[in-house]
Short mmCIF file of C-alpha atoms in Angstrom, two decimals:
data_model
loop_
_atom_site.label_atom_id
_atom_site.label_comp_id
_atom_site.label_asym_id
_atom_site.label_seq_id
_atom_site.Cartn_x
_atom_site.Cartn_y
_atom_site.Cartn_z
CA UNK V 200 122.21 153.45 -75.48
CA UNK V 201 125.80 153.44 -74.85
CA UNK V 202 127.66 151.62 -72.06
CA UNK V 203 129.10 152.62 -68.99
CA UNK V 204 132.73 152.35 -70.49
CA UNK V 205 131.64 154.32 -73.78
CA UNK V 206 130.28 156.92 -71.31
CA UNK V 207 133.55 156.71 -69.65
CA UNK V 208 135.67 157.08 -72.83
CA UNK V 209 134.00 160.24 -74.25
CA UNK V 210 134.12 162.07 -70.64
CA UNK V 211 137.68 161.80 -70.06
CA UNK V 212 137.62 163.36 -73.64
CA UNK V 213 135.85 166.05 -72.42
CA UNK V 214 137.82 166.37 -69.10
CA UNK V 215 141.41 166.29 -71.11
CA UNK V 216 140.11 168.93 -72.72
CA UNK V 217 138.22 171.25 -70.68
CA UNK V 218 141.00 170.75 -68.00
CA UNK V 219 144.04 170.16 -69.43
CA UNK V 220 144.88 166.92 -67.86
CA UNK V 221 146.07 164.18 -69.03
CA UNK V 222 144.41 160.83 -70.20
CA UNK V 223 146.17 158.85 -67.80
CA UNK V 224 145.41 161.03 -65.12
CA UNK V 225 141.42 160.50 -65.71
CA UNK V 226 140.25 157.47 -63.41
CA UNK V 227 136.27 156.79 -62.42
CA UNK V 228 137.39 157.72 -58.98
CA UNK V 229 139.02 161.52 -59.66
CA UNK V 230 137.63 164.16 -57.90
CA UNK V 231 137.76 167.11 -60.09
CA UNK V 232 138.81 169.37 -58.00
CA UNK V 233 140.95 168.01 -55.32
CA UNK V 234 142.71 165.51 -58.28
CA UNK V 235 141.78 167.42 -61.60
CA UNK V 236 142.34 170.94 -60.19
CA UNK V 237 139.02 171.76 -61.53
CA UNK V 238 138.36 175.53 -60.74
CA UNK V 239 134.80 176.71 -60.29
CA UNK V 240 134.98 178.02 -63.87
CA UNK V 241 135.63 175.05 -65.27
CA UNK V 242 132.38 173.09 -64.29
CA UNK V 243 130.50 175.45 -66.72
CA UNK V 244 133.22 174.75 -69.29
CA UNK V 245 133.06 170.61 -68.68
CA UNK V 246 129.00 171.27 -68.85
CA UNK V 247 129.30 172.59 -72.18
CA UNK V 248 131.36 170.32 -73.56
CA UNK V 249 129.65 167.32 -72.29
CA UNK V 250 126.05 168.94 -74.14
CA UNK V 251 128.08 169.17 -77.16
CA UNK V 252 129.81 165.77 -77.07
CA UNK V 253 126.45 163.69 -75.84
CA UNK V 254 124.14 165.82 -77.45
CA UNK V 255 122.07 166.58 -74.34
CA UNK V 256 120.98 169.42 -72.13
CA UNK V 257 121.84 170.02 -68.77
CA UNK V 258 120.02 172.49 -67.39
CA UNK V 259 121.67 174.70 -64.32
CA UNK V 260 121.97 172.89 -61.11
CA UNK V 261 121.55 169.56 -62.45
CA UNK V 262 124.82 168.21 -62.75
CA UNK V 263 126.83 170.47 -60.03
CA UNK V 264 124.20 171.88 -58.12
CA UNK V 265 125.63 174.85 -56.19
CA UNK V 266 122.65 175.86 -53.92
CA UNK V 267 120.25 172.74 -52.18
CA UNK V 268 120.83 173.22 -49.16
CA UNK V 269 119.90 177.17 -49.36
CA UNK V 270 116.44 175.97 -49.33
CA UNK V 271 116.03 175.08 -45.47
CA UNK V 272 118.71 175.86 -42.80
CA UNK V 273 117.71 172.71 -41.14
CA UNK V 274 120.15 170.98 -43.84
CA UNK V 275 123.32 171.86 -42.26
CA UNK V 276 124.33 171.90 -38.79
CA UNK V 277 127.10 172.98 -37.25
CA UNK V 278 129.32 172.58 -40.62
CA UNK V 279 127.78 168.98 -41.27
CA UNK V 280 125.26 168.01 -43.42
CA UNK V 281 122.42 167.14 -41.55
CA UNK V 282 119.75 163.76 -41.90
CA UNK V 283 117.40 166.60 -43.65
CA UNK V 284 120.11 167.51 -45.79
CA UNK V 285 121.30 164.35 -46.85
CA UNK V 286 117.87 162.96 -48.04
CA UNK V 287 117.43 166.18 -49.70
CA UNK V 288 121.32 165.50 -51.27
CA UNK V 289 119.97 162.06 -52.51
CA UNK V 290 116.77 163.60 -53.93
CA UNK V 291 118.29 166.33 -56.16
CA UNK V 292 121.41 163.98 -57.04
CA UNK V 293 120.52 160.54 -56.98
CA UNK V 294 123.54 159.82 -59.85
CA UNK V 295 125.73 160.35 -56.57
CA UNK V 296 127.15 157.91 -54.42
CA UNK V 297 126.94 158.85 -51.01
CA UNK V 298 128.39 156.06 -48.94
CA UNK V 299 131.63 157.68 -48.11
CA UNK V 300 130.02 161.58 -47.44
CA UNK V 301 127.42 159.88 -44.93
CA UNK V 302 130.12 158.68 -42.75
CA UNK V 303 131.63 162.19 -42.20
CA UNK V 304 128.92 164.22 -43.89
CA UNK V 305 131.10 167.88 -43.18
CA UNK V 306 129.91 170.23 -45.71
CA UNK V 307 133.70 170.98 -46.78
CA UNK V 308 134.00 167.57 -47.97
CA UNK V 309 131.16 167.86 -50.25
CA UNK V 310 133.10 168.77 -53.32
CA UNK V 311 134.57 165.41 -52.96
CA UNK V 312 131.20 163.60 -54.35
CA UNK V 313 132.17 165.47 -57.71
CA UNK V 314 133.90 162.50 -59.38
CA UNK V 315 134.66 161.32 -62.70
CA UNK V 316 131.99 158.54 -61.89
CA UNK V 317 129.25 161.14 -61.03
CA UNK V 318 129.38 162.44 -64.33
CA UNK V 319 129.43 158.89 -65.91
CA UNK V 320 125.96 157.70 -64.05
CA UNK V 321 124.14 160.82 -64.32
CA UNK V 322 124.78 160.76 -68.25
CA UNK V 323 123.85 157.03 -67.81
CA UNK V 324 120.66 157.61 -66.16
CA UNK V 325 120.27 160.92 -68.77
CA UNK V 326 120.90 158.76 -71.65
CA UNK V 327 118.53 155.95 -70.33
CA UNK V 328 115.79 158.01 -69.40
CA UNK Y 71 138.10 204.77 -68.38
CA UNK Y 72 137.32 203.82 -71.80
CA UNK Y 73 138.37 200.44 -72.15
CA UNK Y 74 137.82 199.64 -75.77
CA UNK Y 75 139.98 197.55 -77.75
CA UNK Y 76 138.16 197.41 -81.05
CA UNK Y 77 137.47 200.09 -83.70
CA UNK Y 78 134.68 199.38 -85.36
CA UNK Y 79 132.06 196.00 -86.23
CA UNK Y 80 132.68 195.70 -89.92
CA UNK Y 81 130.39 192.34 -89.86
CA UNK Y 82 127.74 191.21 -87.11
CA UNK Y 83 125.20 188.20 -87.74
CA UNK Y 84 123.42 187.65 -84.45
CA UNK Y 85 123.79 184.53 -83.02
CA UNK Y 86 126.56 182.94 -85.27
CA UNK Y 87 129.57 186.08 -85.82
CA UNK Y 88 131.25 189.00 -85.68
CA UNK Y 89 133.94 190.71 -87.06
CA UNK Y 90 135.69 193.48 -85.89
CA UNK Y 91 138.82 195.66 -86.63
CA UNK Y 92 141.62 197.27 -84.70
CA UNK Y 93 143.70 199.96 -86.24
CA UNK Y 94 147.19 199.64 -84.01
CA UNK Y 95 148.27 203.37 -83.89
CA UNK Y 96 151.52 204.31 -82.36
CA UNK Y 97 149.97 206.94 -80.37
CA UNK Y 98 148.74 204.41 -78.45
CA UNK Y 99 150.76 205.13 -75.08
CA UNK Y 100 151.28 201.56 -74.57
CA UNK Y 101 153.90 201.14 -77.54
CA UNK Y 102 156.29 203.56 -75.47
CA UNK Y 103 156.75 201.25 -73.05
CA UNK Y 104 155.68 197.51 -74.56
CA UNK Y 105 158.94 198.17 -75.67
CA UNK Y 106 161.56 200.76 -76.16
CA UNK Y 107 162.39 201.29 -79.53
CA UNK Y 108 160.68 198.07 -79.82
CA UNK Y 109 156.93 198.68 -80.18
CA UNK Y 110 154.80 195.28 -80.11
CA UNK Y 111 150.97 195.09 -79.46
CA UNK Y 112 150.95 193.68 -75.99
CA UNK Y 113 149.19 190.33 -76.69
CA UNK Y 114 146.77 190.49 -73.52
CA UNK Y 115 145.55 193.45 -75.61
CA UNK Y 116 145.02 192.30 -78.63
CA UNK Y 117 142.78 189.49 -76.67
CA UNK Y 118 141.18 191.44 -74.83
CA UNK Y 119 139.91 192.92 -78.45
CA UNK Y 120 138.77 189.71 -79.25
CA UNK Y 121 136.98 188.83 -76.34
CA UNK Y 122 135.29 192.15 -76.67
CA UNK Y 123 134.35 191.19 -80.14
CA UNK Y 124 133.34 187.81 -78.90
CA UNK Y 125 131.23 188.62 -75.63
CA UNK Y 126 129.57 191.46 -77.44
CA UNK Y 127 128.02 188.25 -79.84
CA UNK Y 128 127.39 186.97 -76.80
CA UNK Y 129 125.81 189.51 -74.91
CA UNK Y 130 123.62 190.70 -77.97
CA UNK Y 131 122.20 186.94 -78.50
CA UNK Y 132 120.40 187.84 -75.35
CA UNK Y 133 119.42 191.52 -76.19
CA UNK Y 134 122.36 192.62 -73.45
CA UNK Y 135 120.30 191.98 -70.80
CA UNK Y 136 123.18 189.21 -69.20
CA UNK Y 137 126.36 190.56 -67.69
CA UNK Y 138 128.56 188.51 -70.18
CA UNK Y 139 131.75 187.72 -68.20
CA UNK Y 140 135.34 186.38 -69.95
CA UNK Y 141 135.66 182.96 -67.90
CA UNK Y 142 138.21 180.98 -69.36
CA UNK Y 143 140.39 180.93 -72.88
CA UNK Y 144 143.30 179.16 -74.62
CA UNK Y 145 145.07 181.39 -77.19
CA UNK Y 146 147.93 180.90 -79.54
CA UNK Y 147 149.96 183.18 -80.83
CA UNK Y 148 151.55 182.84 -84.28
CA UNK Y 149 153.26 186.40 -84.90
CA UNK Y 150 153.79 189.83 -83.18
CA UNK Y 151 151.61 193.08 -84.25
CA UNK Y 152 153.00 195.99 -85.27
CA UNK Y 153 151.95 199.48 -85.21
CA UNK Y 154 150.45 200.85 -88.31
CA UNK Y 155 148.53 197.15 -88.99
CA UNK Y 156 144.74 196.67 -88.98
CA UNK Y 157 143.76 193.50 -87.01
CA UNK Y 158 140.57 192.12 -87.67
CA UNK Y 159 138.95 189.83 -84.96
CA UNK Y 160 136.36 187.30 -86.37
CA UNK Y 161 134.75 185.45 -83.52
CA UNK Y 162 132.04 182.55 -84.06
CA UNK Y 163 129.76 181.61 -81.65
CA UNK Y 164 130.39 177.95 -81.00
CA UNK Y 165 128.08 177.35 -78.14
CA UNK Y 166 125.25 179.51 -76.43
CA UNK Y 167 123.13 178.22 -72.79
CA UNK Y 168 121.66 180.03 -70.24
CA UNK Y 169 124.75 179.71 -68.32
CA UNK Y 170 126.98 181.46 -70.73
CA UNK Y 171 128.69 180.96 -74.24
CA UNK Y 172 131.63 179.79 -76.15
CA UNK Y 173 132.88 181.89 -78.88
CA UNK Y 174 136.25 180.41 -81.46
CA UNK Y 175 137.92 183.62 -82.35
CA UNK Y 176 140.65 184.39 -85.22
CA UNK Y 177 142.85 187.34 -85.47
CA UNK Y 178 144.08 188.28 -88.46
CA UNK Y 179 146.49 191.11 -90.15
CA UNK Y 180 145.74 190.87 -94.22
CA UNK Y 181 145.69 186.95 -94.56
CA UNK Y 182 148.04 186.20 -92.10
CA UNK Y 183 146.97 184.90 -88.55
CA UNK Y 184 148.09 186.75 -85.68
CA UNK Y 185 146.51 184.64 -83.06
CA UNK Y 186 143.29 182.00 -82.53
CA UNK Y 187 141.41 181.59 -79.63
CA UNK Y 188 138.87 179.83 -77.71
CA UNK Y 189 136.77 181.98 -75.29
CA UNK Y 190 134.41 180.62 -73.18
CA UNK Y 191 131.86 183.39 -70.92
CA UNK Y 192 129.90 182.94 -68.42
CA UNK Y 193 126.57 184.99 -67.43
CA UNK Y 194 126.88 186.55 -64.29
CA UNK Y 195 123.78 187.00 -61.98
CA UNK Y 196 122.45 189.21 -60.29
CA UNK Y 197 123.28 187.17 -56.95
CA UNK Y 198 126.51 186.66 -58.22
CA UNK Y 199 128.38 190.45 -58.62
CA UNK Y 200 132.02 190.35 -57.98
CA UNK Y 201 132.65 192.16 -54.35
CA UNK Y 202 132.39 195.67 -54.49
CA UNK Y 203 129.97 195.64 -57.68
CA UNK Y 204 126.51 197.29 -56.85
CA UNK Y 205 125.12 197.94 -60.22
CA UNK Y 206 123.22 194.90 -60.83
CA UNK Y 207 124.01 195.30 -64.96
CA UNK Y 208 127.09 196.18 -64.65
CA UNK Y 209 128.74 194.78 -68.10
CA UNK Y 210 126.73 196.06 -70.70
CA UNK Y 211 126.66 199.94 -69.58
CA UNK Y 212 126.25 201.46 -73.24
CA UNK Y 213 130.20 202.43 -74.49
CA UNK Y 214 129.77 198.35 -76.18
CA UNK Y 215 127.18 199.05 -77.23
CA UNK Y 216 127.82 202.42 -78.58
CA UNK Y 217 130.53 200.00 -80.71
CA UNK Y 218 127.41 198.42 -82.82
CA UNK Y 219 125.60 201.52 -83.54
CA UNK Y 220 128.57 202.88 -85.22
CA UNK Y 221 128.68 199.88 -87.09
CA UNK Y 222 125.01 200.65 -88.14
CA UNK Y 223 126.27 204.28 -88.89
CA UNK Y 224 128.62 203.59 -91.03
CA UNK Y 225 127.18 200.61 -92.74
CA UNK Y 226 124.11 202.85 -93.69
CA UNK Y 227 125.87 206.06 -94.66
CA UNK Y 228 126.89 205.85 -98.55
CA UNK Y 229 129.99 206.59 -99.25
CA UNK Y 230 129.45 210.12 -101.19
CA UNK Y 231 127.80 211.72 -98.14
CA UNK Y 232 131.12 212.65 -96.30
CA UNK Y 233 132.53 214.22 -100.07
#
C-alpha cells in the first residue's frame, strides 16, 4: 500500500495535469476550486485521471458527491447545513475533514471541503480497504 | 442546421477507434470570409470534426443511448488546412465510465499532422439538459448517426456497382 506522501506525489500529477497548474502551486491544503480554479468540468476530468493513474474505480458521487443533501430537506436550513445534514455529510464522506465547515456550516462554503487532502485520504482509505 | 463536420467513417472499431475524413471544399462559405484571398480552415472547425469523430466512438460504445457532450480539450496545432485537402481524423478511445469518455485524436493531411488533441466528454443526464433543452435525447437525433450508415453503405457496396 502506498504512503500518504506517494499518494500525494501522484495526485498533484494528476492535478498539474487535469488543471493546468503548476507543481508548486499544489499544497495538501488547496481547494480546487477557490485555489486551483477547478471548474465543474474538471472534477470528471481529475476523476478519470486519478482511475487511470491508481488503477481504481470511483464510481459517481463518491469522490465529489453533488447531490446528499437532495435526499431530505431537513439537511439544510436557512442556507446552512443543518445537524441532520452534517452527520449525513460525515456518513457519505468520511475521507473529509469537517472541523472547519462545522463551525460555519453555510452551504456556499461547502466547496471548500474539496481539497487536495480530500483526495489524498479517500484514495488512502480506497487503497487500504 | 446541419452541423456536420466530417464526410464520411472510413474506419470504426467500437470501443477502441475511428477514423474519419473531411474533404475541405472551397465552396464551403466559410473560406470567403476565414480570410479574403486567404482561405484557411478555421481551426475550431476542423475540431469540431474531430470531436464529432471522437464523441460519435463515444456515444456508439453505449448504443447512443447517452447524450455525449464535448467537456473539455487541449489541441495543438502544427499547420494550416487548405482548401482542396482531405483531413482525416483518427480518434482513440483512451478512457470510457459511466460518467463520460476520453478520446486522443490526430488530424492528419497525407502523413503530415495538422493538429492532435485530447477530448474529454461527459454524459449528460436526463436531469441535467442545458436550459432551454426539452428533448430528453437531445445529442444523438439521427443526422450522426446517419454518418455511420453511410460508412456501412459504402464499405459494403463493391466498387463495380456504380460503373
Amino acid at each position: 500500500m502506498p504512503t500518504k506522501d506517494e499518494i500525494f506525489e501522484k495526485v498533484r500529477t494528476t492535478l498539474v495535469d487535469a488543471l493546468n497548474v503548476d507543481e508548486d502551486e499544489v499544497k495538501p491544503t488547496s481547494r480546487l476550486r477557490a485555489d486551483l480554479n477547478a471548474e465543474s468540468i474538471d472534477f470528471l476530468d481529475i476523476v478519470f485521471r486519478l482511475e487511470k493513474q491508481f488503477g481504481v474505480k470511483i464510481p459517481r458521487e463518491e469522490l465529489f458527491p453533488e447531490s446528499i443533501f437532495q435526499g431530505d430537506a431537513e439537511f439544510v436550513a436557512d442556507g446552512k447545513v443543518t445537524a441532520k445534514g452534517l452527520a449525513e455529510l460525515e456518513k457519505q464522506m468520511p475521507f473529509a475533514d469537517l472541523t472547519e465547515f462545522r463551525k460555519d456550516p453555510r452551504l456556499d462554503k461547502m466547496e471548500d471541503l474539496f481539497t487536495v487532502d480530500l483526495i489524498v485520504n479517500y484514495l488512502q482509505k480506497k487503497l487500504g480497504g | 442546421m446541419r452541423w456536420t463536420w466530417i464526410d464520411r467513417f472510413t474506419a470504426f472499431e467500437s470501443r477502441k477507434a475511428a477514423t474519419a475524413v473531411k474533404c475541405l471544399s472551397l465552396a464551403e462559405d466559410h473560406f470567403a470570409d476565414h480570410f479574403p484571398g486567404y482561405p484557411v480552415m478555421p481551426a475550431p472547425l476542423i475540431l469540431e470534426g474531430l470531436a464529432q469523430t471522437g464523441g460519435i466512438l463515444v456515444g456508439e460504445a453505449n448504443g447512443f443511448r447517452e447524450n455525449v457532450v464535448l467537456a473539455k480539450m487541449s489541441a495543438k496545432f502544427e499547420r494550416e488546412a487548405y482548401p482542396g485537402e482531405v483531413l482525416t481524423y483518427t480518434a482513440t478511445l483512451v478512457d470510457l465510465g459511466e460518467t463520460g469518455g476520453r478520446v486522443s485524436g490526430t488530424v492528419k493531411s497525407g502523413d503530415d499532422v495538422v493538429a492532435t488533441a485530447d477530448i474529454l466528454f461527459a454524459h449528460v443526464g436526463p436531469d441535467q439538459l442545458p436550459p432551454g433543452v426539452t428533448d430528453t435525447k437531445f445529442v444523438f437525433t439521427g443526422e450522426l448517426q446517419t454518418l455511420l450508415k453511410t460508412a456501412e453503405a459504402v464499405a459494403t457496396t463493391p466498387a463495380t456497382a456504380t460503373s
